[in-house]
Amino acid sequence: MITLIAGGTGSVKLARGLSKVTEDLMVISNVADNIWLHGLYICPDIDTVTYGLSGLLDKNRGWGVMNDSFVFMEQMRRFGKDYWFKLGDKDLALHIVRTQFIKEGKSLSWITEWIRKSLSISTVILPASDKHFETRIETSMGEMHIQEYWVKHHAELDILNIRYEGIEHANPSAKIFDAIRNSEMIIIAPGNPISSIAPVTSIPSIRKELELRKEKVIAVSPIVGNQALSGPASKYLRAMSIESSPAGIASFYSNIAANLVISESDKEYENKIQSSGVQVYKTNIIMEDDQDEIRLSKHLLKILNKC
Ligand code: FO1
């Protein structure tokens, strides 16, 4: 069994690639970007993986359903409601289903499993917590939910602090611990370390399990040179005083991951990372199409067989 810790658009590419080269894959998804809007419970990272693995994802945007329309949003705008966060008309159906189940008292794990089966996805998707907690960003304009910072304010405001409000009450399902304990390899996807991965790996009970098995944990760097593969990862890293480089990533994950895959163009960081006790693997980590996703996934499986 292989477990992938995932969140955001960078992660879904690897989830898709791995699902094509291994049958026994579990994805633990970030939940700290979840938000209540218009009376609906929105779980962007769970949905990106769900849509990605079902073939429904709009690959250009990296979120939502392909060929979707936004008539509902247009109507909300006419009613003077918030419309900065765009829920597509097809996407709306999933949100109505999820919210109905929440109101019936079902857990997020149960609902995610129900949606997965409805969309005939073979890979199991496990929300990192059934209880809600959220990433809050402190800026010069005050503290706000991460979606407000990223989507409404386009990540333009200076960041003073980032925290995961309520993480102490997070309750990962038993399946998460089974997945971590029984996996031959635990992969940390090249998602945003601060907003997509750390909200999962900072849940104390999950962190403890990863620390015990760090030799089995391999992270894929989301940074090439000093630049993030996508999104605001560099900005978030710098805000938390972490170097935006493969060396910064190695050090950030060093307590939970003894292995790191970096870009073959980042040889200059190799010695520094190795000397900190982290095993380095170099390959092309950029995933622009299906072939790239499969190539990187196969490379990870090859590393597993060598270990
Ligand atoms: N990202 C945007 O930049 N603008 C949007 O309007 C937007 C809507 C949206 C709706 C559903 C969904 O599942 C994701 C959506 N996202 C949108 C993406 C989301 O903000 C981020 O990709 C993740 O939260 C990053 O982890």
Coordinates of N, CA, C and O and ligand atoms in Angstrom, one line a residue, residues 7-9 30 33 42-45 47-48 51 62-64 84-88 91 95 147 150-151 195-196, ligand 1:
G7 N -2.8 18.0 -1.0 CA -3.7 19.1 -0.9 C -3.3 20.1 -2.1 O -2.2 20.3 -2.4
G8 N -4.3 20.6 -2.7 CA -4.1 21.6 -3.8 C -3.8 21.0 -5.1 O -3.8 19.8 -5.3
T9 N -3.6 22.0 -6.1 CA -3.5 21.6 -7.5 C -2.2 20.8 -7.8 O -2.2 20.0 -8.7
N30 N -5.8 17.3 2.7 CA -6.0 18.5 3.6 C -7.4 18.9 3.7 O -8.2 18.8 2.8
D33 N -8.5 24.1 4.2 CA -9.0 25.2 3.3 C -10.5 25.1 3.2 O -11.1 25.8 2.4
I42 N -17.8 23.7 1.7 CA -16.9 23.5 0.5 C -15.6 23.0 1.0 O -15.0 23.5 2.0
C43 N -15.1 21.9 0.3 CA -13.9 21.2 0.7 C -13.0 21.2 -0.5 O -12.9 20.2 -1.2
P44 N -12.3 22.3 -0.9 CA -11.6 22.4 -2.2 C -10.6 21.4 -2.4 O -10.5 20.8 -3.5
D45 N -9.8 21.0 -1.4 CA -8.7 20.1 -1.6 C -9.2 18.7 -1.8 O -8.7 17.9 -2.7
D47 N -12.1 18.0 -3.0 CA -12.8 18.0 -4.3 C -11.9 18.0 -5.5 O -12.2 17.3 -6.5
T48 N -10.8 18.6 -5.3 CA -9.8 18.7 -6.4 C -9.3 17.2 -6.7 O -9.2 16.8 -7.8
Y51 N -12.4 15.2 -8.1 CA -12.6 15.4 -9.5 C -11.4 15.0 -10.4 O -11.6 14.5 -11.5
G62 N -7.5 24.0 -12.5 CA -6.9 23.2 -11.4 C -7.9 23.0 -10.3 O -7.6 22.4 -9.2
W63 N -9.2 23.4 -10.4 CA -10.3 23.2 -9.5 C -11.6 23.2 -10.2 O -11.7 23.7 -11.3
G64 N -12.6 22.7 -9.6 CA -13.9 22.6 -10.2 C -14.1 21.6 -11.3 O -13.1 20.9 -11.6
W84 N -17.2 36.2 -4.8 CA -15.7 36.1 -5.1 C -15.3 34.7 -5.2 O -14.3 34.4 -5.8
F85 N -16.0 33.8 -4.6 CA -15.6 32.4 -4.6 C -16.6 31.6 -5.6 O -17.8 31.5 -5.3
K86 N -16.1 31.2 -6.7 CA -16.9 30.8 -7.8 C -17.3 29.3 -7.7 O -16.4 28.4 -7.9
L87 N -18.5 29.0 -7.4 CA -19.0 27.6 -7.4 C -19.7 27.4 -8.7 O -20.7 28.0 -9.0
G88 N -19.2 26.4 -9.5 CA -19.8 26.2 -10.8 C -21.2 25.4 -10.6 O -21.4 24.9 -9.5
D91 N -20.6 21.8 -10.1 CA -20.0 21.6 -8.8 C -21.0 21.8 -7.6 O -20.9 21.2 -6.6
H95 N -21.9 20.0 -3.7 CA -21.9 20.7 -2.4 C -23.3 20.6 -1.8 O -23.4 20.5 -0.5
Q147 N -9.1 31.1 2.1 CA -9.7 31.3 0.8 C -10.0 32.8 0.6 O -9.9 33.2 -0.5
W150 N -6.5 34.1 -0.5 CA -6.0 33.6 -1.8 C -7.0 34.0 -2.9 O -6.5 34.6 -3.9
V151 N -8.3 33.8 -2.7 CA -9.2 34.1 -3.8 C -9.7 35.5 -3.8 O -9.7 36.2 -4.8
S195 N 0.2 25.6 3.3 CA -1.3 25.7 3.3 C -1.9 24.3 2.9 O -3.1 24.1 3.2
S196 N -1.2 23.4 2.3 CA -1.8 22.1 1.9 C -1.2 20.9 2.7 O -2.0 20.0 3.0
Ligands
FO1_1 N1 -9.8 29.3 -6.7 C1 -9.9 30.5 -7.2 O1 -8.8 31.1 -7.4 N2 -11.0 31.2 -7.4 C2 -12.3 30.6 -7.2 O2 -13.3 31.2 -7.4 C3 -12.3 29.3 -6.7 C4 -13.4 28.6 -6.5 C5 -13.4 27.2 -6.1 C6 -14.6 26.5 -5.9 C7 -14.6 25.2 -5.6 C8 -13.3 24.6 -5.3 O3 -13.3 23.3 -4.9 C9 -12.1 25.3 -5.4 C10 -12.2 26.6 -5.8 N3 -11.0 27.3 -6.0 C11 -11.0 28.6 -6.4 C12 -9.7 26.7 -5.6 C13 -9.2 26.8 -4.2 O4 -9.3 28.1 -3.7 C14 -7.8 26.5 -4.0 O5 -7.3 25.8 -5.1 C15 -7.5 25.5 -2.9 O6 -8.1 25.9 -1.7 C16 -6.0 25.4 -2.6 O7 -5.7 24.5 -1.7

